[in-house]
Amino acid sequence: MKLPVSTEWVLHCATTLAQLEPGATASTAQLALYYDLPAPYLAKQLQALVKAGALAATTGPRGGFRLARAASEITLLDIVEAVDGTSPPYECREIRQRGRGALPPEDCRRTCVLAEKMADAHAAWRASLAGVTLADVLAAIPPSAPARTRARLAGT
């Protein structure tokens, strides 16, 4: 499965926002500068996280983005699905029933075994991401990272 580069962007930005002091925000411009990303496209991706309820946005001179819920309540799956959708990456088109190699209809009454295995893999991937919260990610980064992140964002 190949995800768009913007998936990496939003995962890192959400992790960065999780490192801020409660109530603090970071603007699109700050996050774009922090990660050297194109601000207009990043803004679109961050808005998808707002729409999904993972981030909250405020307007005005001190506006920006912050987590909409506690880091322990936002999973990696929440973030990925906000920008990439929920559609499974594999769709069986039943080619086993076409062409010279077509199986007879009686051999195709069950779901294609390949479609089943791909669905199982997708379910496992989703379960893995659903089992990891931003709080879990924060627990795995170096202890000095949040203070460094806050200082670097303040300088942008």
PDB file of C-alpha atoms in Angstrom:
ATOM      1  CA  MET A   1       0.000   0.000   0.000  1.00  0.00           C
ATOM      2  CA  LYS A   2       1.397   3.375  -0.945  1.00  0.00           C
ATOM      3  CA  LEU A   3       0.080   6.436   0.825  1.00  0.00           C
ATOM      4  CA  PRO A   4       0.470   9.990  -0.440  1.00  0.00           C
ATOM      5  CA  VAL A   5       3.308  12.106   0.935  1.00  0.00           C
ATOM      6  CA  SER A   6       0.713  14.300   2.653  1.00  0.00           C
ATOM      7  CA  THR A   7       0.008  11.411   5.033  1.00  0.00           C
ATOM      8  CA  GLU A   8       3.507  11.783   6.446  1.00  0.00           C
ATOM      9  CA  TRP A   9       2.960  15.533   6.719  1.00  0.00           C
ATOM     10  CA  VAL A  10      -0.222  15.286   8.781  1.00  0.00           C
ATOM     11  CA  LEU A  11       1.132  12.536  11.022  1.00  0.00           C
ATOM     12  CA  HIS A  12       4.160  14.676  11.863  1.00  0.00           C
ATOM     13  CA  CYS A  13       2.123  17.878  12.231  1.00  0.00           C
ATOM     14  CA  ALA A  14      -0.378  16.203  14.568  1.00  0.00           C
ATOM     15  CA  THR A  15       2.504  14.828  16.625  1.00  0.00           C
ATOM     16  CA  THR A  16       4.023  18.303  16.744  1.00  0.00           C
ATOM     17  CA  LEU A  17       0.744  19.834  17.890  1.00  0.00           C
ATOM     18  CA  ALA A  18       0.495  17.149  20.581  1.00  0.00           C
ATOM     19  CA  GLN A  19       3.791  18.454  22.007  1.00  0.00           C
ATOM     20  CA  LEU A  20       2.463  21.995  22.551  1.00  0.00           C
ATOM     21  CA  GLU A  21       1.348  23.301  25.920  1.00  0.00           C
ATOM     22  CA  PRO A  22      -2.410  22.913  26.521  1.00  0.00           C
ATOM     23  CA  GLY A  23      -4.341  25.565  24.591  1.00  0.00           C
ATOM     24  CA  ALA A  24      -1.335  26.605  22.489  1.00  0.00           C
ATOM     25  CA  THR A  25      -1.636  26.641  18.717  1.00  0.00           C
ATOM     26  CA  ALA A  26       0.634  26.556  15.695  1.00  0.00           C
ATOM     27  CA  SER A  27      -0.267  28.195  12.409  1.00  0.00           C
ATOM     28  CA  THR A  28      -0.034  26.625   8.984  1.00  0.00           C
ATOM     29  CA  ALA A  29       2.860  28.966   8.237  1.00  0.00           C
ATOM     30  CA  GLN A  30       4.748  27.837  11.360  1.00  0.00           C
ATOM     31  CA  LEU A  31       4.227  24.153  10.601  1.00  0.00           C
ATOM     32  CA  ALA A  32       5.110  24.610   6.932  1.00  0.00           C
ATOM     33  CA  LEU A  33       8.330  26.399   7.861  1.00  0.00           C
ATOM     34  CA  TYR A  34       9.129  23.869  10.587  1.00  0.00           C
ATOM     35  CA  TYR A  35       8.951  20.982   8.079  1.00  0.00           C
ATOM     36  CA  ASP A  36       9.795  22.878   4.866  1.00  0.00           C
ATOM     37  CA  LEU A  37       6.420  22.095   3.291  1.00  0.00           C
ATOM     38  CA  PRO A  38       4.201  24.059   0.886  1.00  0.00           C
ATOM     39  CA  ALA A  39       1.844  26.031   3.136  1.00  0.00           C
ATOM     40  CA  PRO A  40      -1.222  26.138   0.834  1.00  0.00           C
ATOM     41  CA  TYR A  41      -1.284  22.376   0.363  1.00  0.00           C
ATOM     42  CA  LEU A  42      -0.522  21.728   4.038  1.00  0.00           C
ATOM     43  CA  ALA A  43      -3.425  24.021   5.007  1.00  0.00           C
ATOM     44  CA  LYS A  44      -5.790  21.871   2.958  1.00  0.00           C
ATOM     45  CA  GLN A  45      -4.573  18.719   4.704  1.00  0.00           C
ATOM     46  CA  LEU A  46      -4.846  20.291   8.167  1.00  0.00           C
ATOM     47  CA  GLN A  47      -8.409  21.385   7.387  1.00  0.00           C
ATOM     48  CA  ALA A  48      -9.245  17.739   6.666  1.00  0.00           C
ATOM     49  CA  LEU A  49      -8.090  16.939  10.212  1.00  0.00           C
ATOM     50  CA  VAL A  50     -10.326  19.725  11.543  1.00  0.00           C
ATOM     51  CA  LYS A  51     -13.285  18.339   9.613  1.00  0.00           C
ATOM     52  CA  ALA A  52     -12.571  14.879  11.045  1.00  0.00           C
ATOM     53  CA  GLY A  53     -12.489  16.272  14.599  1.00  0.00           C
ATOM     54  CA  ALA A  54      -8.819  15.531  15.276  1.00  0.00           C
ATOM     55  CA  LEU A  55      -7.730  19.187  15.187  1.00  0.00           C
ATOM     56  CA  ALA A  56      -9.401  22.461  16.099  1.00  0.00           C
ATOM     57  CA  ALA A  57      -8.664  25.688  14.269  1.00  0.00           C
ATOM     58  CA  THR A  58      -8.840  29.236  15.552  1.00  0.00           C
ATOM     59  CA  THR A  59      -8.684  32.387  13.482  1.00  0.00           C
ATOM     60  CA  GLY A  60      -7.117  35.742  14.152  1.00  0.00           C
ATOM     61  CA  PRO A  61      -3.605  36.990  14.837  1.00  0.00           C
ATOM     62  CA  ARG A  62      -2.958  34.250  17.400  1.00  0.00           C
ATOM     63  CA  GLY A  63      -4.914  31.655  15.458  1.00  0.00           C
ATOM     64  CA  GLY A  64      -3.722  28.285  14.383  1.00  0.00           C
ATOM     65  CA  PHE A  65      -4.256  24.609  14.983  1.00  0.00           C
ATOM     66  CA  ARG A  66      -4.324  22.524  18.138  1.00  0.00           C
ATOM     67  CA  LEU A  67      -5.533  19.051  19.016  1.00  0.00           C
ATOM     68  CA  ALA A  68      -9.319  18.896  19.287  1.00  0.00           C
ATOM     69  CA  ARG A  69      -9.141  16.027  21.778  1.00  0.00           C
ATOM     70  CA  ALA A  70      -6.575  14.621  24.159  1.00  0.00           C
ATOM     71  CA  ALA A  71      -3.591  12.966  22.481  1.00  0.00           C
ATOM     72  CA  SER A  72      -4.708   9.696  24.079  1.00  0.00           C
ATOM     73  CA  GLU A  73      -7.980   9.926  22.148  1.00  0.00           C
ATOM     74  CA  ILE A  74      -6.557  10.498  18.654  1.00  0.00           C
ATOM     75  CA  THR A  75      -5.306   7.420  16.840  1.00  0.00           C
ATOM     76  CA  LEU A  76      -3.018   7.211  13.863  1.00  0.00           C
ATOM     77  CA  LEU A  77      -5.967   5.685  12.011  1.00  0.00           C
ATOM     78  CA  ASP A  78      -8.048   8.811  12.754  1.00  0.00           C
ATOM     79  CA  ILE A  79      -5.357  10.938  11.137  1.00  0.00           C
ATOM     80  CA  VAL A  80      -4.695   8.702   8.139  1.00  0.00           C
ATOM     81  CA  GLU A  81      -8.370   8.265   7.331  1.00  0.00           C
ATOM     82  CA  ALA A  82      -9.013  12.008   7.646  1.00  0.00           C
ATOM     83  CA  VAL A  83      -6.746  12.702   4.693  1.00  0.00           C
ATOM     84  CA  ASP A  84      -6.731   9.414   2.781  1.00  0.00           C
ATOM     85  CA  GLY A  85     -10.296   8.220   3.279  1.00  0.00           C
ATOM     86  CA  THR A  86     -11.604   4.875   4.412  1.00  0.00           C
ATOM     87  CA  SER A  87     -11.755   2.984   1.131  1.00  0.00           C
ATOM     88  CA  PRO A  88      -9.843  -0.275   1.057  1.00  0.00           C
ATOM     89  CA  PRO A  89      -6.791  -0.156  -1.213  1.00  0.00           C
ATOM     90  CA  TYR A  90      -7.671  -3.368  -3.050  1.00  0.00           C
ATOM     91  CA  GLU A  91     -10.763  -3.967  -5.124  1.00  0.00           C
ATOM     92  CA  CYS A  92     -11.273  -7.360  -6.695  1.00  0.00           C
ATOM     93  CA  ARG A  93     -12.722  -7.031 -10.178  1.00  0.00           C
ATOM     94  CA  GLU A  94     -13.348 -10.762 -10.502  1.00  0.00           C
ATOM     95  CA  ILE A  95     -10.972 -11.244 -13.414  1.00  0.00           C
ATOM     96  CA  ARG A  96     -10.976 -14.921 -12.496  1.00  0.00           C
ATOM     97  CA  GLN A  97     -14.274 -15.059 -14.402  1.00  0.00           C
ATOM     98  CA  ARG A  98     -12.961 -13.436 -17.603  1.00  0.00           C
ATOM     99  CA  GLY A  99     -10.787 -14.313 -20.547  1.00  0.00           C
ATOM    100  CA  ARG A 100      -9.460 -17.703 -21.624  1.00  0.00           C
ATOM    101  CA  GLY A 101      -8.789 -18.676 -18.046  1.00  0.00           C
ATOM    102  CA  ALA A 102     -12.312 -17.923 -16.827  1.00  0.00           C
ATOM    103  CA  LEU A 103     -13.478 -20.206 -14.060  1.00  0.00           C
ATOM    104  CA  PRO A 104     -16.965 -21.661 -14.345  1.00  0.00           C
ATOM    105  CA  PRO A 105     -19.642 -19.795 -12.332  1.00  0.00           C
ATOM    106  CA  GLU A 106     -19.985 -22.666  -9.853  1.00  0.00           C
ATOM    107  CA  ASP A 107     -16.301 -22.185  -8.898  1.00  0.00           C
ATOM    108  CA  CYS A 108     -16.904 -18.482  -8.144  1.00  0.00           C
ATOM    109  CA  ARG A 109     -19.735 -18.687  -5.629  1.00  0.00           C
ATOM    110  CA  ARG A 110     -17.393 -17.838  -2.754  1.00  0.00           C
ATOM    111  CA  THR A 111     -15.559 -14.549  -2.462  1.00  0.00           C
ATOM    112  CA  CYS A 112     -12.251 -14.651  -4.285  1.00  0.00           C
ATOM    113  CA  VAL A 113      -9.563 -15.965  -1.917  1.00  0.00           C
ATOM    114  CA  LEU A 114      -7.225 -13.158  -3.001  1.00  0.00           C
ATOM    115  CA  ALA A 115      -9.869 -10.557  -2.166  1.00  0.00           C
ATOM    116  CA  GLU A 116     -10.339 -12.211   1.240  1.00  0.00           C
ATOM    117  CA  LYS A 117      -6.605 -12.166   1.985  1.00  0.00           C
ATOM    118  CA  MET A 118      -6.243  -8.547   0.890  1.00  0.00           C
ATOM    119  CA  ALA A 119      -9.217  -7.578   3.061  1.00  0.00           C
ATOM    120  CA  ASP A 120      -7.636  -9.409   5.998  1.00  0.00           C
ATOM    121  CA  ALA A 121      -4.367  -7.509   5.458  1.00  0.00           C
ATOM    122  CA  HIS A 122      -6.213  -4.186   5.262  1.00  0.00           C
ATOM    123  CA  ALA A 123      -8.129  -4.974   8.464  1.00  0.00           C
ATOM    124  CA  ALA A 124      -4.862  -5.825  10.245  1.00  0.00           C
ATOM    125  CA  TRP A 125      -3.283  -2.568   9.028  1.00  0.00           C
ATOM    126  CA  ARG A 126      -6.302  -0.567  10.245  1.00  0.00           C
ATOM    127  CA  ALA A 127      -6.287  -2.357  13.610  1.00  0.00           C
ATOM    128  CA  SER A 128      -2.579  -1.621  14.018  1.00  0.00           C
ATOM    129  CA  LEU A 129      -3.070   2.100  13.364  1.00  0.00           C
ATOM    130  CA  ALA A 130      -6.197   2.196  15.540  1.00  0.00           C
ATOM    131  CA  GLY A 131      -4.162   0.766  18.398  1.00  0.00           C
ATOM    132  CA  VAL A 132      -1.649   3.626  18.438  1.00  0.00           C
ATOM    133  CA  THR A 133      -2.564   7.061  19.794  1.00  0.00           C
ATOM    134  CA  LEU A 134      -0.651  10.308  19.603  1.00  0.00           C
ATOM    135  CA  ALA A 135       0.034   9.833  23.314  1.00  0.00           C
ATOM    136  CA  ASP A 136       1.725   6.522  22.479  1.00  0.00           C
ATOM    137  CA  VAL A 137       3.860   8.281  19.861  1.00  0.00           C
ATOM    138  CA  LEU A 138       4.815  11.003  22.352  1.00  0.00           C
ATOM    139  CA  ALA A 139       5.833   8.342  24.865  1.00  0.00           C
ATOM    140  CA  ALA A 140       8.261   6.939  22.283  1.00  0.00           C
ATOM    141  CA  ILE A 141      10.046  10.164  21.307  1.00  0.00           C
ATOM    142  CA  PRO A 142      13.072  11.489  23.190  1.00  0.00           C
ATOM    143  CA  PRO A 143      12.101  13.287  26.416  1.00  0.00           C
ATOM    144  CA  SER A 144      13.765  16.479  25.194  1.00  0.00           C
ATOM    145  CA  ALA A 145      11.750  16.609  21.965  1.00  0.00           C
ATOM    146  CA  PRO A 146       8.637  18.483  23.192  1.00  0.00           C
ATOM    147  CA  ALA A 147      10.630  21.393  24.654  1.00  0.00           C
ATOM    148  CA  ARG A 148      12.776  21.552  21.522  1.00  0.00           C
ATOM    149  CA  THR A 149       9.684  21.484  19.316  1.00  0.00           C
ATOM    150  CA  ARG A 150       8.001  24.292  21.284  1.00  0.00           C
ATOM    151  CA  ALA A 151      11.159  26.430  21.163  1.00  0.00           C
ATOM    152  CA  ARG A 152      11.653  25.903  17.433  1.00  0.00           C
ATOM    153  CA  LEU A 153       8.003  26.661  16.648  1.00  0.00           C
ATOM    154  CA  ALA A 154       8.149  29.832  18.716  1.00  0.00           C
ATOM    155  CA  GLY A 155      11.095  30.965  16.584  1.00  0.00           C
ATOM    156  CA  THR A 156       9.171  30.640  13.313  1.00  0.00           C
TER     157      THR A 156
END
